[in-house]
Amino acid sequence: KLLELRRGEVLEFEQVRSELRQRLETEEARRALILAVEELRDLAFNAEDLAGPAAQLGVEVEVSGPVTRTQSDGLFADSSLRRAAFSSDVLEDGFNSEVIELGAEHFVALRVREHRLPERRPLADVSEQIRIQLRDEAARTRIVEAAEELMEQLREGASIESLALANGYEWQVELATTRNNPAAPDTLLRRAFRLPAPAKGQSAFDYVQNSEGDIEVFELVRVIEGDASALPRGRTQLLQRQLVNEHGQQIDEYFQQQLRIDADITRS
């Protein structure tokens, strides 16, 4: 319902001068960045190293320290950079990588200067690490054995509550649990939703071992089938968009793969 109309106020040029200048400079910078990235793509593809392209673009080549396939910090924590660094074209053939977009204004091209093969470290350097690992593996084995004993008692008719109380374990009951229940551990939920539904009047028992090595034993009493029509409209639309995006990514990956297979490119 429209009740009133008010004429807009016309601002003086001096009031918006700085804002307009900043907007124009930002747009100009974006255009310059796009042109620079496209030029970098051409230069890096044909160059023997990155020094030449960097000199032509007026930028500096940065040299990183050693990078591993499981790098979790720094620039190479980004999985796309690691995949490029350890690809056959870059690692084995010595070519520059493609220009990789890490963000809206962050692009990287890389080259491997040195490939260090795995080396056996002296025992003195890793003995403590080995002791810790063996101790951890032994503890995990013992706790799995204890979980198997609990499972056997559950199958024989013991209640999960009585076993928890008798052994001093923490336990809880979750009713009408969904896949996204924040009160239940993620590892347990994923396992529970993979189990077949138990027969009426019966329960299903299982356990999982989390990343910290602890065992989570659970009882699945019954399964209620979901109803897609009962989902809120917003949730349904979100799921549809996710499916469309995943399908689009699969098509794009297949298309790029076919382009590489069908391409007739000679590099020397």
Coordinates of N, CA and C in Angstrom, one line a residue, residues 75-189:
L75 N 50.7 -20.8 1.9 CA 50.0 -20.7 0.7 C 49.6 -22.0 0.1
F76 N 50.5 -23.1 0.3 CA 50.2 -24.4 -0.3 C 49.2 -25.2 0.6
A77 N 48.6 -24.6 1.6 CA 47.5 -25.3 2.2 C 46.3 -25.4 1.3
D78 N 46.3 -24.6 0.2 CA 45.3 -24.7 -0.8 C 45.5 -25.9 -1.6
S79 N 44.5 -26.8 -1.7 CA 44.7 -28.1 -2.3 C 44.9 -27.9 -3.9
S80 N 44.3 -26.9 -4.5 CA 44.5 -26.7 -5.9 C 45.9 -26.4 -6.3
L81 N 46.6 -25.7 -5.4 CA 48.0 -25.4 -5.6 C 48.9 -26.7 -5.5
R82 N 48.6 -27.5 -4.5 CA 49.3 -28.8 -4.3 C 49.1 -29.7 -5.5
R83 N 47.9 -29.8 -5.9 CA 47.6 -30.6 -7.1 C 48.4 -30.2 -8.3
A84 N 48.5 -28.9 -8.5 CA 49.2 -28.4 -9.6 C 50.7 -28.6 -9.4
A85 N 51.2 -28.4 -8.2 CA 52.7 -28.6 -8.0 C 53.1 -30.1 -8.2
F86 N 52.2 -31.0 -7.8 CA 52.6 -32.4 -7.9 C 52.0 -33.1 -9.2
S87 N 51.5 -32.3 -10.1 CA 51.0 -32.9 -11.4 C 52.2 -33.3 -12.2
S88 N 52.0 -34.2 -13.2 CA 53.1 -34.7 -14.0 C 53.7 -33.6 -14.9
D89 N 52.9 -32.7 -15.4 CA 53.4 -31.6 -16.2 C 54.4 -30.7 -15.5
V90 N 54.0 -30.4 -14.2 CA 54.9 -29.5 -13.5 C 56.0 -30.2 -12.8
L91 N 55.7 -31.3 -12.1 CA 56.7 -32.0 -11.3 C 57.7 -32.8 -12.2
E92 N 57.2 -33.5 -13.1 CA 58.1 -34.4 -13.9 C 58.6 -33.7 -15.2
D93 N 57.7 -33.0 -15.9 CA 58.1 -32.4 -17.2 C 58.8 -31.0 -17.0
G94 N 58.6 -30.4 -15.8 CA 59.3 -29.1 -15.6 C 58.6 -27.9 -16.2
F95 N 57.3 -28.0 -16.6 CA 56.6 -26.9 -17.1 C 56.1 -26.0 -16.0
N96 N 55.8 -24.7 -16.4 CA 55.0 -23.8 -15.5 C 53.6 -24.3 -15.4
S97 N 53.0 -24.1 -14.3 CA 51.6 -24.5 -14.1 C 50.7 -23.5 -14.8
E98 N 49.4 -23.9 -14.9 CA 48.4 -22.9 -15.3 C 48.2 -21.8 -14.2
V99 N 47.6 -20.7 -14.6 CA 47.4 -19.7 -13.6 C 46.1 -20.1 -12.8
I100 N 46.3 -20.2 -11.5 CA 45.3 -20.8 -10.6 C 44.7 -19.6 -9.8
E101 N 43.4 -19.6 -9.8 CA 42.6 -18.5 -9.1 C 42.3 -19.0 -7.7
L102 N 42.9 -18.3 -6.7 CA 42.7 -18.7 -5.3 C 41.6 -17.9 -4.7
G103 N 41.3 -16.7 -5.3 CA 40.2 -15.9 -4.8 C 39.9 -14.8 -5.8
A104 N 39.0 -13.9 -5.5 CA 38.6 -12.9 -6.5 C 39.7 -12.1 -7.0
E105 N 40.7 -11.8 -6.2 CA 41.9 -11.0 -6.6 C 43.2 -11.6 -6.3
H106 N 43.2 -13.0 -6.3 CA 44.5 -13.7 -6.0 C 44.7 -14.8 -7.0
F107 N 45.7 -14.6 -7.8 CA 46.1 -15.6 -8.8 C 47.5 -16.0 -8.7
V108 N 47.8 -17.3 -9.0 CA 49.1 -17.9 -8.8 C 49.5 -18.8 -9.9
A109 N 50.7 -18.6 -10.4 CA 51.3 -19.5 -11.3 C 52.6 -20.1 -10.6
L110 N 52.9 -21.3 -10.7 CA 54.0 -21.9 -10.0 C 54.9 -22.8 -10.9
R111 N 56.1 -23.0 -10.4 CA 57.0 -23.9 -11.0 C 57.9 -24.6 -10.0
V112 N 58.2 -25.8 -10.2 CA 59.0 -26.6 -9.2 C 60.5 -26.4 -9.6
R113 N 61.2 -25.8 -8.6 CA 62.7 -25.6 -8.8 C 63.5 -26.9 -8.5
E114 N 63.0 -27.6 -7.5 CA 63.8 -28.8 -7.0 C 62.8 -29.8 -6.5
H115 N 62.9 -31.0 -6.8 CA 62.1 -32.1 -6.3 C 63.0 -33.0 -5.5
R116 N 62.7 -33.0 -4.2 CA 63.5 -33.8 -3.3 C 62.7 -35.2 -3.1
L117 N 63.4 -36.2 -3.4 CA 62.8 -37.6 -3.2 C 62.8 -37.9 -1.7
P118 N 61.8 -38.8 -1.3 CA 61.8 -39.2 0.1 C 63.1 -39.8 0.5
E119 N 63.5 -39.5 1.7 CA 64.7 -40.1 2.3 C 64.4 -40.8 3.6
R120 N 65.1 -41.8 3.9 CA 64.9 -42.5 5.2 C 65.7 -41.7 6.3
R121 N 64.9 -41.3 7.3 CA 65.5 -40.5 8.4 C 66.3 -41.4 9.4
P122 N 67.3 -40.9 10.0 CA 68.0 -41.7 11.0 C 67.1 -42.1 12.1
L123 N 67.3 -43.3 12.6 CA 66.4 -43.9 13.7 C 66.4 -42.9 14.9
A124 N 67.6 -42.3 15.2 CA 67.6 -41.5 16.4 C 66.7 -40.3 16.3
D125 N 66.4 -39.9 15.0 CA 65.6 -38.7 14.8 C 64.1 -39.0 15.0
V126 N 63.8 -40.3 14.7 CA 62.3 -40.7 14.7 C 62.0 -41.7 15.8
S127 N 62.9 -42.0 16.7 CA 62.7 -43.1 17.6 C 61.5 -42.7 18.6
E128 N 61.5 -41.4 19.1 CA 60.5 -41.0 20.0 C 59.1 -41.0 19.3
Q129 N 59.1 -40.5 18.1 CA 57.9 -40.5 17.3 C 57.3 -42.0 17.1
I130 N 58.3 -42.9 16.8 CA 57.8 -44.3 16.7 C 57.3 -44.9 18.0
R131 N 57.9 -44.5 19.1 CA 57.4 -45.0 20.4 C 56.0 -44.5 20.6
I132 N 55.8 -43.2 20.4 CA 54.5 -42.6 20.6 C 53.4 -43.3 19.7
Q133 N 53.8 -43.5 18.4 CA 52.9 -44.2 17.5 C 52.6 -45.6 17.9
L134 N 53.6 -46.4 18.3 CA 53.3 -47.7 18.7 C 52.4 -47.8 20.0
R135 N 52.7 -46.8 20.9 CA 51.9 -46.8 22.1 C 50.5 -46.4 21.8
D136 N 50.3 -45.5 20.9 CA 48.9 -45.1 20.5 C 48.2 -46.2 19.8
E137 N 48.9 -47.0 18.9 CA 48.3 -48.1 18.2 C 47.9 -49.2 19.2
A138 N 48.8 -49.4 20.2 CA 48.4 -50.5 21.2 C 47.2 -50.1 22.0
A139 N 47.1 -48.8 22.4 CA 46.0 -48.3 23.1 C 44.7 -48.4 22.3
R140 N 44.8 -48.0 21.0 CA 43.6 -48.2 20.1 C 43.2 -49.6 20.0
T141 N 44.1 -50.5 19.9 CA 43.8 -51.9 19.8 C 43.1 -52.4 21.1
R142 N 43.6 -52.0 22.2 CA 43.0 -52.4 23.5 C 41.5 -51.9 23.6
I143 N 41.3 -50.7 23.2 CA 40.0 -50.1 23.3 C 39.0 -50.7 22.3
V144 N 39.5 -51.1 21.2 CA 38.6 -51.8 20.2 C 38.3 -53.2 20.8
E145 N 39.2 -53.9 21.4 CA 38.9 -55.2 22.0 C 37.9 -55.0 23.1
A146 N 38.0 -53.9 23.9 CA 37.0 -53.7 24.9 C 35.6 -53.4 24.3
A147 N 35.6 -52.7 23.2 CA 34.3 -52.4 22.5 C 33.7 -53.7 22.0
E148 N 34.5 -54.6 21.5 CA 34.0 -55.9 21.0 C 33.4 -56.7 22.1
E149 N 34.0 -56.6 23.3 CA 33.4 -57.3 24.4 C 32.0 -56.7 24.8
L150 N 31.9 -55.4 24.8 CA 30.7 -54.7 25.1 C 29.6 -55.1 24.0
M151 N 30.0 -55.2 22.8 CA 29.1 -55.6 21.7 C 28.6 -57.0 21.9
E152 N 29.4 -57.9 22.4 CA 29.0 -59.3 22.6 C 28.0 -59.3 23.7
Q153 N 28.2 -58.5 24.8 CA 27.2 -58.5 25.9 C 25.9 -57.9 25.4
L154 N 25.9 -56.9 24.6 CA 24.7 -56.3 24.1 C 23.9 -57.3 23.2
R155 N 24.6 -58.1 22.4 CA 24.0 -59.1 21.6 C 23.3 -60.2 22.5
E156 N 23.9 -60.4 23.6 CA 23.4 -61.4 24.5 C 22.2 -60.9 25.3
G157 N 21.9 -59.6 25.2 CA 20.7 -59.1 25.9 C 20.9 -58.0 26.9
A158 N 22.2 -57.7 27.2 CA 22.5 -56.6 28.2 C 22.0 -55.3 27.6
S159 N 21.6 -54.4 28.5 CA 21.1 -53.1 28.1 C 22.3 -52.2 28.0
I160 N 22.3 -51.2 27.1 CA 23.4 -50.3 26.9 C 23.5 -49.4 28.1
E161 N 22.4 -49.1 28.8 CA 22.4 -48.3 30.0 C 23.1 -49.0 31.1
S162 N 22.8 -50.3 31.3 CA 23.4 -51.0 32.4 C 24.9 -51.1 32.2
L163 N 25.4 -51.4 31.0 CA 26.8 -51.5 30.7 C 27.5 -50.2 30.9
A164 N 26.9 -49.1 30.5 CA 27.5 -47.8 30.7 C 27.7 -47.5 32.2
L165 N 26.6 -47.7 33.0 CA 26.7 -47.4 34.4 C 27.7 -48.3 35.1
A166 N 27.7 -49.6 34.7 CA 28.6 -50.6 35.4 C 30.1 -50.2 35.1
N167 N 30.4 -49.7 34.0 CA 31.8 -49.4 33.6 C 32.2 -47.9 33.8
G168 N 31.2 -47.1 34.2 CA 31.5 -45.7 34.4 C 31.7 -44.9 33.2
Y169 N 31.0 -45.3 32.1 CA 31.0 -44.6 30.8 C 29.9 -43.6 30.8
E170 N 30.2 -42.5 30.0 CA 29.2 -41.5 29.8 C 28.2 -42.1 28.8
W171 N 26.9 -41.7 28.9 CA 25.9 -42.2 28.0 C 24.8 -41.2 27.9
Q172 N 24.1 -41.2 26.8 CA 23.0 -40.3 26.6 C 21.9 -40.9 25.6
V173 N 20.7 -40.3 25.7 CA 19.6 -40.8 24.9 C 19.2 -39.6 24.0
E174 N 19.1 -39.9 22.7 CA 18.7 -38.9 21.7 C 17.5 -39.4 21.0
L175 N 16.4 -38.7 21.1 CA 15.1 -39.1 20.5 C 14.9 -38.3 19.1
A176 N 14.4 -39.0 18.1 CA 14.1 -38.4 16.8 C 15.3 -37.7 16.3
T177 N 16.4 -38.4 16.3 CA 17.7 -37.8 15.9 C 17.7 -37.6 14.4
T178 N 18.2 -36.5 13.9 CA 18.4 -36.2 12.5 C 19.8 -36.3 12.1
R179 N 20.1 -36.2 10.8 CA 21.5 -36.3 10.4 C 22.3 -35.1 10.8
N180 N 21.6 -34.0 11.2 CA 22.3 -32.7 11.5 C 22.2 -32.5 13.0
N181 N 22.0 -33.5 13.8 CA 21.8 -33.3 15.3 C 23.1 -32.8 15.9
P182 N 23.2 -31.6 16.5 CA 24.4 -31.1 17.0 C 24.8 -31.8 18.3
A183 N 23.8 -32.5 19.0 CA 24.1 -33.1 20.3 C 24.8 -34.4 20.2
A184 N 24.8 -35.0 19.0 CA 25.4 -36.3 18.8 C 26.7 -36.2 18.0
P185 N 27.7 -37.0 18.3 CA 29.0 -36.9 17.5 C 28.8 -37.2 16.0
D186 N 29.5 -36.5 15.2 CA 29.4 -36.6 13.8 C 29.7 -38.0 13.3
T187 N 30.8 -38.6 13.8 CA 31.2 -39.9 13.4 C 30.2 -40.9 13.7
L188 N 29.5 -40.8 14.8 CA 28.5 -41.7 15.2 C 27.3 -41.6 14.3
L189 N 26.9 -40.3 14.0 CA 25.7 -40.1 13.2 C 25.9 -40.7 11.8

